[in-house]
mmCIF file of C-alpha atoms in Angstrom:
data_model
loop_
_atom_site.group_PDB
_atom_site.id
_atom_site.type_symbol
_atom_site.label_atom_id
_atom_site.label_comp_id
_atom_site.label_asym_id
_atom_site.label_seq_id
_atom_site.Cartn_x
_atom_site.Cartn_y
_atom_site.Cartn_z
ATOM 1 C CA MET A 1255 0.035 0.003 0.018
ATOM 2 C CA GLU A 1256 1.006 3.615 -0.493
ATOM 3 C CA ARG A 1257 0.279 6.586 1.704
ATOM 4 C CA ARG A 1258 -0.395 9.896 -0.039
ATOM 5 C CA GLY A 1259 2.575 12.226 0.041
ATOM 6 C CA THR A 1260 2.644 15.882 1.071
ATOM 7 C CA PRO A 1261 1.606 18.579 -1.418
ATOM 8 C CA ASP A 1262 4.373 20.217 -3.385
ATOM 9 C CA PHE A 1263 5.588 22.908 -1.030
ATOM 10 C CA PHE A 1264 7.061 25.197 -3.691
ATOM 11 C CA LEU A 1265 3.786 25.150 -5.708
ATOM 12 C CA LEU A 1266 1.745 25.846 -2.582
ATOM 13 C CA LEU A 1267 4.040 28.685 -1.538
ATOM 14 C CA MET A 1268 3.872 30.241 -5.009
ATOM 15 C CA THR A 1269 0.068 30.066 -4.960
ATOM 16 C CA VAL A 1270 -0.131 31.785 -1.566
ATOM 17 C CA LEU A 1271 2.283 34.519 -2.753
ATOM 18 C CA LEU A 1272 0.326 35.179 -5.961
ATOM 19 C CA VAL A 1273 -3.032 35.336 -4.133
ATOM 20 C CA GLY A 1274 -1.651 37.658 -1.472
ATOM 21 C CA PHE A 1275 0.016 39.888 -4.046
ATOM 22 C CA GLY A 1276 -3.231 39.981 -6.032
ATOM 23 C CA ILE A 1277 -5.153 41.244 -2.976
ATOM 24 C CA VAL A 1278 -2.495 43.952 -2.413
ATOM 25 C CA MET A 1279 -2.747 45.078 -6.086
ATOM 26 C CA VAL A 1280 -6.531 45.117 -6.035
ATOM 27 C CA PHE A 1281 -6.294 47.360 -2.915
ATOM 28 C CA SER A 1282 -3.957 49.737 -4.722
ATOM 29 C CA ALA A 1283 -5.780 49.818 -8.051
ATOM 30 C CA SER A 1284 -9.420 49.916 -6.977
ATOM 31 C CA GLY A 1285 -9.475 52.528 -4.170
ATOM 32 C CA PRO A 1286 -10.622 55.632 -6.162
ATOM 33 C CA GLU A 1287 -13.297 53.899 -8.204
ATOM 34 C CA ALA A 1288 -14.624 51.967 -5.213
ATOM 35 C CA ALA A 1289 -14.801 55.102 -3.054
ATOM 36 C CA THR A 1290 -16.719 56.929 -5.809
ATOM 37 C CA GLN A 1291 -19.153 54.156 -6.779
ATOM 38 C CA TYR A 1292 -19.771 52.481 -3.407
ATOM 39 C CA GLY A 1293 -18.588 54.994 -0.781
ATOM 40 C CA ASP A 1294 -16.019 52.466 0.458
ATOM 41 C CA ALA A 1295 -12.427 52.493 -0.841
ATOM 42 C CA LEU A 1296 -11.985 48.910 0.313
ATOM 43 C CA TRP A 1297 -15.121 47.539 -1.416
ATOM 44 C CA TYR A 1298 -13.283 45.609 -4.148
ATOM 45 C CA THR A 1299 -10.559 44.569 -1.671
ATOM 46 C CA LYS A 1300 -13.095 43.093 0.781
ATOM 47 C CA LYS A 1301 -14.785 41.104 -2.011
ATOM 48 C CA GLN A 1302 -11.380 39.840 -3.144
ATOM 49 C CA ILE A 1303 -10.507 38.773 0.398
ATOM 50 C CA MET A 1304 -13.838 36.960 0.714
ATOM 51 C CA ALA A 1305 -13.208 35.143 -2.566
ATOM 52 C CA ALA A 1306 -9.688 34.280 -1.474
ATOM 53 C CA GLY A 1307 -10.995 32.894 1.841
ATOM 54 C CA LEU A 1308 -13.614 30.756 0.143
ATOM 55 C CA GLY A 1309 -11.066 29.695 -2.488
ATOM 56 C CA ALA A 1310 -8.600 28.678 0.183
ATOM 57 C CA VAL A 1311 -11.207 26.413 1.791
ATOM 58 C CA LEU A 1312 -12.024 24.830 -1.611
ATOM 59 C CA MET A 1313 -8.344 24.449 -2.394
ATOM 60 C CA LEU A 1314 -7.707 22.612 0.862
ATOM 61 C CA ILE A 1315 -10.702 20.308 0.335
ATOM 62 C CA LEU A 1316 -9.668 19.459 -3.263
ATOM 63 C CA MET A 1317 -6.029 19.018 -2.214
ATOM 64 C CA ASN A 1318 -7.108 16.263 0.236
ATOM 65 C CA ILE A 1319 -9.406 14.456 -2.175
ATOM 66 C CA PRO A 1320 -7.527 11.863 -4.309
ATOM 67 C CA TYR A 1321 -7.632 13.276 -7.783
ATOM 68 C CA LEU A 1322 -8.507 9.810 -9.261
ATOM 69 C CA LYS A 1323 -11.987 10.174 -7.684
ATOM 70 C CA TRP A 1324 -12.696 12.848 -10.347
ATOM 71 C CA LYS A 1325 -13.054 9.959 -12.825
ATOM 72 C CA ARG A 1326 -16.365 9.306 -11.129
ATOM 73 C CA MET A 1327 -17.312 12.855 -10.209
ATOM 74 C CA TYR A 1328 -16.613 14.558 -13.534
ATOM 75 C CA LEU A 1329 -20.118 14.150 -14.991
ATOM 76 C CA PRO A 1330 -22.093 15.996 -12.254
ATOM 77 C CA PHE A 1331 -19.504 18.793 -12.306
ATOM 78 C CA PHE A 1332 -19.419 19.077 -16.068
ATOM 79 C CA PHE A 1333 -23.162 18.935 -16.708
ATOM 80 C CA GLY A 1334 -23.767 21.258 -13.709
ATOM 81 C CA VAL A 1335 -21.573 23.880 -15.352
ATOM 82 C CA LEU A 1336 -23.289 23.191 -18.723
ATOM 83 C CA GLY A 1337 -26.645 23.861 -17.077
ATOM 84 C CA LEU A 1338 -25.379 27.165 -15.628
ATOM 85 C CA LEU A 1339 -24.143 28.244 -19.043
ATOM 86 C CA ALA A 1340 -27.550 27.540 -20.546
ATOM 87 C CA PHE A 1341 -29.317 29.334 -17.669
ATOM 88 C CA VAL A 1342 -27.212 32.464 -18.256
ATOM 89 C CA LEU A 1343 -28.636 32.725 -21.763
ATOM 90 C CA THR A 1344 -32.210 32.858 -20.389
ATOM 91 C CA GLN A 1345 -31.514 36.120 -18.583
ATOM 92 C CA PRO A 1346 -32.627 39.390 -20.211
ATOM 93 C CA SER A 1347 -29.962 40.776 -22.538
ATOM 94 C CA GLY A 1348 -28.838 44.373 -21.989
ATOM 95 C CA ASP A 1349 -25.935 46.527 -22.951
ATOM 96 C CA LYS A 1350 -23.490 44.102 -21.290
ATOM 97 C CA PRO A 1351 -22.846 40.405 -22.050
ATOM 98 C CA ARG A 1352 -25.063 37.923 -20.155
ATOM 99 C CA SER A 1353 -22.107 36.379 -18.325
ATOM 100 C CA TRP A 1354 -23.125 36.490 -14.673
ATOM 101 C CA ILE A 1355 -25.596 34.869 -12.306
ATOM 102 C CA ASP A 1356 -26.466 37.043 -9.311
ATOM 103 C CA LEU A 1357 -26.630 35.063 -6.084
ATOM 104 C CA GLY A 1358 -27.197 38.110 -3.856
ATOM 105 C CA VAL A 1359 -24.085 37.989 -1.733
ATOM 106 C CA MET A 1360 -21.935 37.429 -4.834
ATOM 107 C CA SER A 1361 -22.182 36.820 -8.538
ATOM 108 C CA ILE A 1362 -20.659 33.853 -10.356
ATOM 109 C CA GLN A 1363 -19.462 33.618 -13.945
ATOM 110 C CA PRO A 1364 -20.130 30.077 -15.249
ATOM 111 C CA ALA A 1365 -17.688 30.569 -18.165
ATOM 112 C CA GLU A 1366 -14.791 30.565 -15.630
ATOM 113 C CA PHE A 1367 -15.908 27.219 -14.185
ATOM 114 C CA ALA A 1368 -16.336 25.815 -17.705
ATOM 115 C CA LYS A 1369 -12.559 26.027 -18.249
ATOM 116 C CA LEU A 1370 -11.839 23.636 -15.313
ATOM 117 C CA ALA A 1371 -14.843 21.447 -16.171
ATOM 118 C CA ILE A 1372 -13.706 20.852 -19.719
ATOM 119 C CA ILE A 1373 -10.164 19.949 -18.583
ATOM 120 C CA VAL A 1374 -11.451 17.286 -16.183
ATOM 121 C CA TYR A 1375 -14.023 16.045 -18.714
ATOM 122 C CA LEU A 1376 -11.451 15.665 -21.533
ATOM 123 C CA ALA A 1377 -8.822 14.053 -19.259
ATOM 124 C CA THR A 1378 -11.386 11.418 -18.188
ATOM 125 C CA ILE A 1379 -12.673 10.691 -21.686
ATOM 126 C CA ILE A 1380 -9.240 10.519 -23.249
ATOM 127 C CA THR A 1381 -7.780 8.167 -20.649
ATOM 128 C CA ARG A 1382 -10.845 5.907 -20.881
ATOM 129 C CA LYS A 1383 -10.627 5.718 -24.699
ATOM 130 C CA GLY A 1384 -6.944 4.918 -24.640
ATOM 131 C CA GLU A 1385 -5.653 4.141 -28.126
ATOM 132 C CA LYS A 1386 -9.142 4.528 -29.565
ATOM 133 C CA PHE A 1387 -8.737 8.279 -29.150
ATOM 134 C CA GLU A 1388 -6.444 8.285 -32.193
ATOM 135 C CA ARG A 1389 -9.407 7.378 -34.355
ATOM 136 C CA PHE A 1390 -11.530 10.221 -35.718
ATOM 137 C CA ARG A 1391 -15.125 8.981 -35.402
ATOM 138 C CA SER A 1392 -14.879 7.222 -32.093
ATOM 139 C CA GLY A 1393 -12.097 9.384 -30.648
ATOM 140 C CA LEU A 1394 -11.679 13.008 -31.615
ATOM 141 C CA LEU A 1395 -15.089 13.744 -33.151
ATOM 142 C CA PRO A 1396 -17.323 13.174 -30.104
ATOM 143 C CA VAL A 1397 -14.922 15.165 -27.925
ATOM 144 C CA ALA A 1398 -14.725 18.015 -30.460
ATOM 145 C CA LEU A 1399 -18.510 18.175 -30.695
ATOM 146 C CA MET A 1400 -18.800 18.577 -26.884
ATOM 147 C CA VAL A 1401 -16.143 21.278 -26.843
ATOM 148 C CA GLY A 1402 -17.961 23.047 -29.674
ATOM 149 C CA ILE A 1403 -21.308 22.935 -27.792
ATOM 150 C CA VAL A 1404 -19.901 24.387 -24.598
ATOM 151 C CA GLY A 1405 -17.777 26.941 -26.473
ATOM 152 C CA GLY A 1406 -20.818 27.999 -28.445
ATOM 153 C CA LEU A 1407 -22.784 28.611 -25.228
ATOM 154 C CA ILE A 1408 -20.021 30.888 -23.975
ATOM 155 C CA LEU A 1409 -19.846 32.722 -27.322
ATOM 156 C CA LEU A 1410 -23.598 33.351 -27.283
ATOM 157 C CA GLN A 1411 -23.361 35.430 -24.110
ATOM 158 C CA PRO A 1412 -21.307 36.932 -25.909
ATOM 159 C CA ASP A 1413 -17.891 36.391 -24.232
ATOM 160 C CA PHE A 1414 -15.292 36.160 -26.936
ATOM 161 C CA GLY A 1415 -12.294 36.340 -24.588
ATOM 162 C CA SER A 1416 -13.474 33.438 -22.416
ATOM 163 C CA THR A 1417 -14.333 31.413 -25.531
ATOM 164 C CA VAL A 1418 -10.764 31.809 -26.782
ATOM 165 C CA VAL A 1419 -9.289 30.661 -23.468
ATOM 166 C CA PHE A 1420 -11.758 27.769 -23.295
ATOM 167 C CA LEU A 1421 -10.814 26.540 -26.795
ATOM 168 C CA PHE A 1422 -7.105 26.825 -26.037
ATOM 169 C CA CYS A 1423 -7.506 24.830 -22.804
ATOM 170 C CA SER A 1424 -9.356 22.141 -24.694
ATOM 171 C CA ALA A 1425 -6.781 22.026 -27.463
ATOM 172 C CA ILE A 1426 -3.902 21.659 -25.009
ATOM 173 C CA VAL A 1427 -5.508 18.627 -23.282
ATOM 174 C CA ILE A 1428 -6.483 17.068 -26.633
ATOM 175 C CA VAL A 1429 -2.929 17.450 -28.031
ATOM 176 C CA ALA A 1430 -1.322 16.167 -24.862
ATOM 177 C CA GLY A 1431 -3.715 13.245 -24.914
ATOM 178 C CA GLY A 1432 -2.214 11.993 -28.165
ATOM 179 C CA ALA A 1433 -4.755 12.978 -30.810
ATOM 180 C CA ASN A 1434 -3.895 12.299 -34.441
ATOM 181 C CA MET A 1435 -2.209 15.356 -35.858
ATOM 182 C CA LYS A 1436 -3.992 15.003 -39.194
ATOM 183 C CA HIS A 1437 -7.291 15.127 -37.434
ATOM 184 C CA LEU A 1438 -6.211 18.149 -35.440
ATOM 185 C CA PHE A 1439 -5.202 19.939 -38.624
ATOM 186 C CA MET A 1440 -8.650 19.343 -40.054
ATOM 187 C CA GLY A 1441 -10.197 20.647 -36.828
ATOM 188 C CA LEU A 1442 -8.007 23.756 -37.061
ATOM 189 C CA ILE A 1443 -9.281 24.466 -40.533
ATOM 190 C CA ALA A 1444 -12.916 24.133 -39.317
ATOM 191 C CA VAL A 1445 -12.189 26.529 -36.426
ATOM 192 C CA ALA A 1446 -10.574 29.011 -38.811
ATOM 193 C CA VAL A 1447 -13.640 28.912 -41.073
ATOM 194 C CA ALA A 1448 -15.918 29.420 -38.086
ATOM 195 C CA GLY A 1449 -13.746 32.388 -37.014
ATOM 196 C CA LEU A 1450 -13.989 33.966 -40.440
ATOM 197 C CA LEU A 1451 -17.798 33.602 -40.399
ATOM 198 C CA PHE A 1452 -17.908 35.159 -36.937
ATOM 199 C CA VAL A 1453 -15.795 38.104 -38.060
ATOM 200 C CA GLY A 1454 -17.943 38.458 -41.185
ATOM 201 C CA GLY A 1455 -21.053 38.553 -39.025
ATOM 202 C CA SER A 1456 -19.524 41.248 -36.897
ATOM 203 C CA LEU A 1457 -18.775 43.333 -39.974
ATOM 204 C CA LEU A 1458 -22.394 43.058 -41.139
ATOM 205 C CA ASN A 1459 -23.590 44.139 -37.719
ATOM 206 C CA GLN A 1460 -21.637 47.370 -37.545
ATOM 207 C CA THR A 1461 -24.425 49.423 -38.956
ATOM 208 C CA GLY A 1462 -27.540 50.890 -37.416
ATOM 209 C CA GLU A 1463 -28.640 49.671 -33.967
ATOM 210 C CA ASP A 1464 -26.228 46.781 -33.925
ATOM 211 C CA ALA A 1465 -23.076 48.891 -34.202
ATOM 212 C CA GLU A 1466 -21.892 47.914 -30.733
ATOM 213 C CA ARG A 1467 -21.730 44.222 -31.654
ATOM 214 C CA GLY A 1468 -18.640 44.861 -33.687
ATOM 215 C CA TYR A 1469 -16.566 45.556 -30.553
ATOM 216 C CA GLN A 1470 -14.149 42.706 -31.416
ATOM 217 C CA LEU A 1471 -13.170 44.461 -34.633
ATOM 218 C CA LYS A 1472 -12.774 47.743 -32.761
ATOM 219 C CA ARG A 1473 -10.208 46.034 -30.511
ATOM 220 C CA ILE A 1474 -8.285 44.917 -33.603
ATOM 221 C CA ASP A 1475 -8.362 48.516 -34.869
ATOM 222 C CA CYS A 1476 -6.982 49.694 -31.472
ATOM 223 C CA PHE A 1477 -4.238 47.127 -31.707
ATOM 224 C CA VAL A 1478 -3.133 48.329 -35.131
ATOM 225 C CA ASN A 1479 -3.491 52.063 -34.431
ATOM 226 C CA PRO A 1480 -4.957 53.086 -31.071
ATOM 227 C CA TRP A 1481 -4.574 56.816 -31.807
ATOM 228 C CA HIS A 1482 -7.212 56.869 -34.543
ATOM 229 C CA ASP A 1483 -9.959 56.754 -31.899
ATOM 230 C CA SER A 1484 -8.114 57.830 -28.781
ATOM 231 C CA GLN A 1485 -11.146 59.342 -27.045
ATOM 232 C CA ASN A 1486 -13.554 56.438 -27.384
ATOM 233 C CA ALA A 1487 -12.853 52.760 -28.301
ATOM 234 C CA CYS A 1488 -9.067 52.962 -27.750
ATOM 235 C CA TRP A 1489 -9.098 55.050 -24.606
ATOM 236 C CA GLN A 1490 -8.160 52.146 -22.281
ATOM 237 C CA GLN A 1491 -5.410 50.914 -24.527
ATOM 238 C CA ILE A 1492 -3.726 54.336 -24.684
ATOM 239 C CA GLN A 1493 -4.057 54.928 -20.915
ATOM 240 C CA ALA A 1494 -2.461 51.543 -20.229
ATOM 241 C CA GLU A 1495 0.537 52.445 -22.376
ATOM 242 C CA LEU A 1496 0.772 55.775 -20.623
ATOM 243 C CA ALA A 1497 0.820 53.927 -17.286
ATOM 244 C CA PHE A 1498 3.846 51.884 -18.352
ATOM 245 C CA GLY A 1499 5.569 55.070 -19.547
ATOM 246 C CA HIS A 1500 4.950 56.814 -16.243
ATOM 247 C CA GLY A 1501 6.345 53.804 -14.338
ATOM 248 C CA GLY A 1502 9.616 53.813 -16.278
ATOM 249 C CA VAL A 1503 12.418 51.569 -14.907
ATOM 250 C CA THR A 1504 11.842 51.718 -11.165
ATOM 251 C CA GLY A 1505 8.147 52.668 -10.992
ATOM 252 C CA ALA A 1506 6.257 55.465 -9.327
ATOM 253 C CA GLY A 1507 5.978 53.594 -6.013
ATOM 254 C CA PHE A 1508 3.230 51.459 -4.449
ATOM 255 C CA GLY A 1509 -0.052 53.304 -4.351
ATOM 256 C CA GLN A 1510 1.302 56.232 -6.410
ATOM 257 C CA SER A 1511 -0.404 55.355 -9.714
ATOM 258 C CA VAL A 1512 -1.935 58.298 -11.579
ATOM 259 C CA GLN A 1513 -3.796 56.292 -14.216
ATOM 260 C CA LYS A 1514 -6.035 54.656 -11.578
ATOM 261 C CA LEU A 1515 -7.429 58.128 -10.773
ATOM 262 C CA PHE A 1516 -10.288 57.658 -13.249
ATOM 263 C CA TYR A 1517 -8.017 57.755 -16.368
ATOM 264 C CA LEU A 1518 -7.923 53.983 -16.797
ATOM 265 C CA PRO A 1519 -11.420 52.447 -16.420
ATOM 266 C CA GLU A 1520 -11.670 49.087 -14.607
ATOM 267 C CA ALA A 1521 -8.054 49.361 -13.500
ATOM 268 C CA GLN A 1522 -8.502 46.584 -10.935
ATOM 269 C CA ASN A 1523 -9.725 44.015 -13.486
ATOM 270 C CA ASP A 1524 -8.378 43.415 -16.974
ATOM 271 C CA PHE A 1525 -5.834 46.287 -16.812
ATOM 272 C CA ILE A 1526 -4.408 45.692 -13.395
ATOM 273 C CA PHE A 1527 -1.062 44.760 -14.932
ATOM 274 C CA ALA A 1528 -0.770 48.301 -16.295
ATOM 275 C CA ILE A 1529 -1.203 49.701 -12.758
ATOM 276 C CA PHE A 1530 1.404 47.214 -11.551
ATOM 277 C CA GLY A 1531 3.815 48.386 -14.277
ATOM 278 C CA GLU A 1532 3.198 51.988 -13.365
ATOM 279 C CA GLU A 1533 3.843 51.519 -9.639
ATOM 280 C CA PHE A 1534 6.754 48.997 -9.819
ATOM 281 C CA GLY A 1535 8.279 49.806 -13.200
ATOM 282 C CA PHE A 1536 10.275 47.636 -15.548
ATOM 283 C CA ILE A 1537 12.232 45.979 -12.732
ATOM 284 C CA GLY A 1538 9.062 45.005 -10.861
ATOM 285 C CA VAL A 1539 7.419 43.702 -14.034
ATOM 286 C CA THR A 1540 10.462 41.575 -14.842
ATOM 287 C CA LEU A 1541 10.564 40.022 -11.358
ATOM 288 C CA PHE A 1542 6.826 39.356 -11.494
ATOM 289 C CA LEU A 1543 7.115 37.588 -14.878
ATOM 290 C CA LEU A 1544 9.994 35.464 -13.622
ATOM 291 C CA LEU A 1545 7.858 34.501 -10.596
ATOM 292 C CA TYR A 1546 4.964 33.566 -12.829
ATOM 293 C CA LEU A 1547 7.164 31.546 -15.150
ATOM 294 C CA ALA A 1548 8.619 29.680 -12.212
ATOM 295 C CA PHE A 1549 5.055 28.953 -11.031
ATOM 296 C CA LEU A 1550 4.117 27.521 -14.436
ATOM 297 C CA TRP A 1551 7.314 25.512 -14.736
ATOM 298 C CA ARG A 1552 6.699 23.924 -11.337
ATOM 299 C CA GLY A 1553 3.138 23.037 -12.369
ATOM 300 C CA ILE A 1554 4.411 21.342 -15.500
ATOM 301 C CA PHE A 1555 7.055 19.491 -13.475
ATOM 302 C CA VAL A 1556 4.457 18.187 -11.016
ATOM 303 C CA SER A 1557 2.170 17.143 -13.867
ATOM 304 C CA LEU A 1558 4.753 15.157 -15.765
ATOM 305 C CA ARG A 1559 5.922 13.499 -12.552
ATOM 306 C CA CYS A 1560 2.453 12.082 -11.881
ATOM 307 C CA SER A 1561 2.215 8.276 -12.147
ATOM 308 C CA ASP A 1562 -1.179 8.280 -13.930
ATOM 309 C CA PRO A 1563 -1.945 9.754 -17.367
ATOM 310 C CA PHE A 1564 -5.261 11.098 -16.017
ATOM 311 C CA GLY A 1565 -3.445 13.266 -13.484
ATOM 312 C CA THR A 1566 -0.872 14.296 -16.088
ATOM 313 C CA LEU A 1567 -3.535 15.489 -18.489
ATOM 314 C CA ILE A 1568 -5.407 17.445 -15.800
ATOM 315 C CA GLY A 1569 -2.207 19.038 -14.598
ATOM 316 C CA ILE A 1570 -1.104 20.035 -18.124
ATOM 317 C CA GLY A 1571 -4.547 21.435 -18.804
ATOM 318 C CA ILE A 1572 -4.537 23.538 -15.607
ATOM 319 C CA VAL A 1573 -1.044 24.925 -16.183
ATOM 320 C CA GLY A 1574 -1.984 25.614 -19.824
ATOM 321 C CA MET A 1575 -5.151 27.497 -18.657
ATOM 322 C CA PHE A 1576 -3.014 29.748 -16.419
ATOM 323 C CA GLY A 1577 -0.368 30.258 -19.062
ATOM 324 C CA ILE A 1578 -2.754 31.067 -21.911
ATOM 325 C CA GLN A 1579 -4.823 33.411 -19.759
ATOM 326 C CA ALA A 1580 -1.790 35.274 -18.438
ATOM 327 C CA PHE A 1581 -0.343 35.619 -21.976
ATOM 328 C CA ILE A 1582 -3.642 36.938 -23.404
ATOM 329 C CA ASN A 1583 -4.070 39.406 -20.531
ATOM 330 C CA ILE A 1584 -0.501 40.740 -20.464
ATOM 331 C CA GLY A 1585 -0.251 40.664 -24.281
ATOM 332 C CA GLY A 1586 -3.454 42.718 -24.582
ATOM 333 C CA VAL A 1587 -2.473 45.272 -21.956
ATOM 334 C CA THR A 1588 0.948 45.806 -23.535
ATOM 335 C CA ARG A 1589 -0.486 45.771 -27.059
ATOM 336 C CA THR A 1590 1.464 42.690 -28.061
ATOM 337 C CA ILE A 1591 -1.839 41.135 -29.172
ATOM 338 C CA PRO A 1592 -5.359 42.572 -29.544
ATOM 339 C CA MET A 1593 -7.166 43.076 -26.221
ATOM 340 C CA THR A 1594 -9.797 40.433 -25.445
ATOM 341 C CA GLY A 1595 -10.922 41.274 -21.890
ATOM 342 C CA ILE A 1596 -9.383 38.376 -19.895
ATOM 343 C CA THR A 1597 -8.444 38.597 -16.207
ATOM 344 C CA LEU A 1598 -4.889 37.930 -14.974
ATOM 345 C CA PRO A 1599 -5.156 34.759 -12.844
ATOM 346 C CA PHE A 1600 -4.716 35.316 -9.113
ATOM 347 C CA ILE A 1601 -4.103 39.086 -9.594
ATOM 348 C CA SER A 1602 -7.137 40.711 -11.200
ATOM 349 C CA ALA A 1603 -10.223 41.478 -9.130
ATOM 350 C CA GLY A 1604 -12.946 38.925 -9.732
ATOM 351 C CA GLY A 1605 -14.448 36.334 -7.421
ATOM 352 C CA SER A 1606 -15.221 33.660 -10.017
ATOM 353 C CA SER A 1607 -11.765 33.908 -11.574
ATOM 354 C CA LEU A 1608 -10.029 33.630 -8.197
ATOM 355 C CA LEU A 1609 -12.287 30.749 -7.048
ATOM 356 C CA VAL A 1610 -11.611 28.698 -10.161
ATOM 357 C CA SER A 1611 -7.890 29.418 -10.004
ATOM 358 C CA MET A 1612 -7.682 28.228 -6.403
ATOM 359 C CA MET A 1613 -9.874 25.213 -7.082
ATOM 360 C CA SER A 1614 -7.569 24.310 -9.989
ATOM 361 C CA MET A 1615 -4.571 24.639 -7.678
ATOM 362 C CA GLY A 1616 -6.265 22.389 -5.139
ATOM 363 C CA LEU A 1617 -6.585 19.730 -7.864
ATOM 364 C CA LEU A 1618 -2.997 20.231 -8.993
ATOM 365 C CA LEU A 1619 -1.715 20.019 -5.424
ATOM 366 C CA SER A 1620 -3.688 16.737 -5.058
ATOM 367 C CA ILE A 1621 -1.845 15.465 -8.109
ATOM 368 C CA SER A 1622 1.471 16.532 -6.536
ATOM 369 C CA ARG A 1623 0.676 14.328 -3.516
ATOM 370 C CA ASP A 1624 0.737 11.301 -5.814
ATOM 371 C CA ALA A 1625 4.290 12.065 -6.875
ATOM 372 C CA GLY A 1626 5.316 12.308 -3.210
ATOM 373 C CA ALA A 1627 3.512 9.133 -2.107
ATOM 374 C CA VAL A 1628 5.507 6.837 0.138
ATOM 375 C CA ARG A 1629 5.230 3.071 0.343
ATOM 376 C CA ASP A 1630 3.661 1.619 3.478
ATOM 377 C CA LYS A 1631 6.036 -0.303 5.760
ATOM 378 C CA SER A 1632 3.772 -3.336 5.590
ATOM 379 C CA SER A 1633 4.524 -3.721 1.883
ATOM 380 C CA THR A 1634 7.073 -6.399 1.199
ATOM 381 C CA SER A 1635 7.867 -5.382 -2.368
ATOM 382 C CA LYS A 1636 11.178 -3.782 -3.071
ATOM 383 C CA PRO A 1637 11.397 -0.242 -4.535
ATOM 384 C CA ASN A 1638 12.745 -1.414 -7.877
ATOM 385 C CA GLU A 1639 10.818 -4.718 -8.090
ATOM 386 C CA GLY A 1640 9.078 -5.261 -11.368
ATOM 387 C CA ARG A 1641 11.041 -2.527 -13.163
ATOM 388 C CA LYS A 1642 13.159 -3.316 -16.152
ATOM 389 C CA PRO A 1643 16.710 -2.058 -16.137
ATOM 390 C CA MET A 1644 17.208 1.017 -18.361
ATOM 391 C CA LYS A 1645 19.301 0.334 -21.390
ATOM 392 C CA LYS A 1646 22.122 2.651 -22.253
ATOM 393 C CA GLY A 1647 20.927 5.463 -24.537
ATOM 394 C CA SER A 1648 17.226 4.826 -23.821
ATOM 395 C CA SER A 1649 14.741 7.657 -23.220
ATOM 396 C CA ARG A 1650 14.175 8.777 -19.646
ATOM 397 C CA VAL A 1651 10.667 10.049 -20.383
ATOM 398 C CA PRO A 1652 8.158 8.111 -18.181
ATOM 399 C CA GLU A 1653 5.998 5.660 -20.159
ATOM 400 C CA HIS A 1654 2.760 7.175 -18.830
ATOM 401 C CA VAL A 1655 3.398 10.579 -20.254
ATOM 402 C CA PRO A 1656 1.160 11.088 -23.288
ATOM 403 C CA MET A 1657 3.059 11.670 -26.531
ATOM 404 C CA ILE A 1658 1.921 13.678 -29.535
ATOM 405 C CA ARG A 1659 1.341 11.425 -32.496
#
């Protein structure tokens, strides 16, 4: 028998540091707006602390549940999230996307939970299918259809940014699971055609009453030349760049941001990285990125060290979710890529985003306990019993790690 090991200390420490730093940045970035709108400069900070507290409880619970049990629990979780996504679409549509469900004390965003749900769902289905997953009809096609259904529900809200992250998370797990590359190429063509149709629809809707529905194309325009509409659609993008310019090399100092004083709207959410750059400068940004990269590297290390392909796929999917989301957020704020309105995991204000991030870390820490499992003393088998000696020049990649075919 084997006893479960301890969670990966480095990964746990990095999670605590990121969550704590996120609360501090929300406090710094949200004060003026919170004081004006709600009469309490700590309004956003209090909500972030509440989400962090609930997230910590969920993380500890999931960390102590053996991750293999998710092979039996994945269906209630997945279809529960699917039901919430469908329920969101029944709400009256207004000027803003129908992305939230108001619970009174807090609001939840089902699209955030859908990212984790699809990772667990795909990992379960792929490991159950085994080699059959390489086939198109019985392997990739059913999975792709389910991904398309859930992604379509998110896009109908409409929430283009979350749809992009959702599709990338799905693709990472599918590729890591060993899907046939020819089939993936065909799927990529289908997604490209669907994207062109979506852009074409946005172009047709940029006249009359539906002009606002072309906001995705406006973001592309702001990416190419933000100064052509500096007072309207591209205002946030320009103010974010001014924030980095004000920060310079060493930064203006913690709490000394100027752009958060009603120049940069929603500074505590999608554009919190701009406030961070303004207050801590190029040096602070560099150190933060190194910290985040170390966090992602450790997550990949823990995932590949797992003894079960199910855990490996979940871990790779979770790390991929964090990496893709951070890249899209930071890339959009710095105008490396067009802005899509995605939060920075652990840092941006947002209860649902933080809850899902900490739940995901609880699952990843549970996987790390498998790698640190120790053999019970009552076991009579030797540590190397049953293992074949490694031949000279052979690969050291564990056999359970899925390979791209």
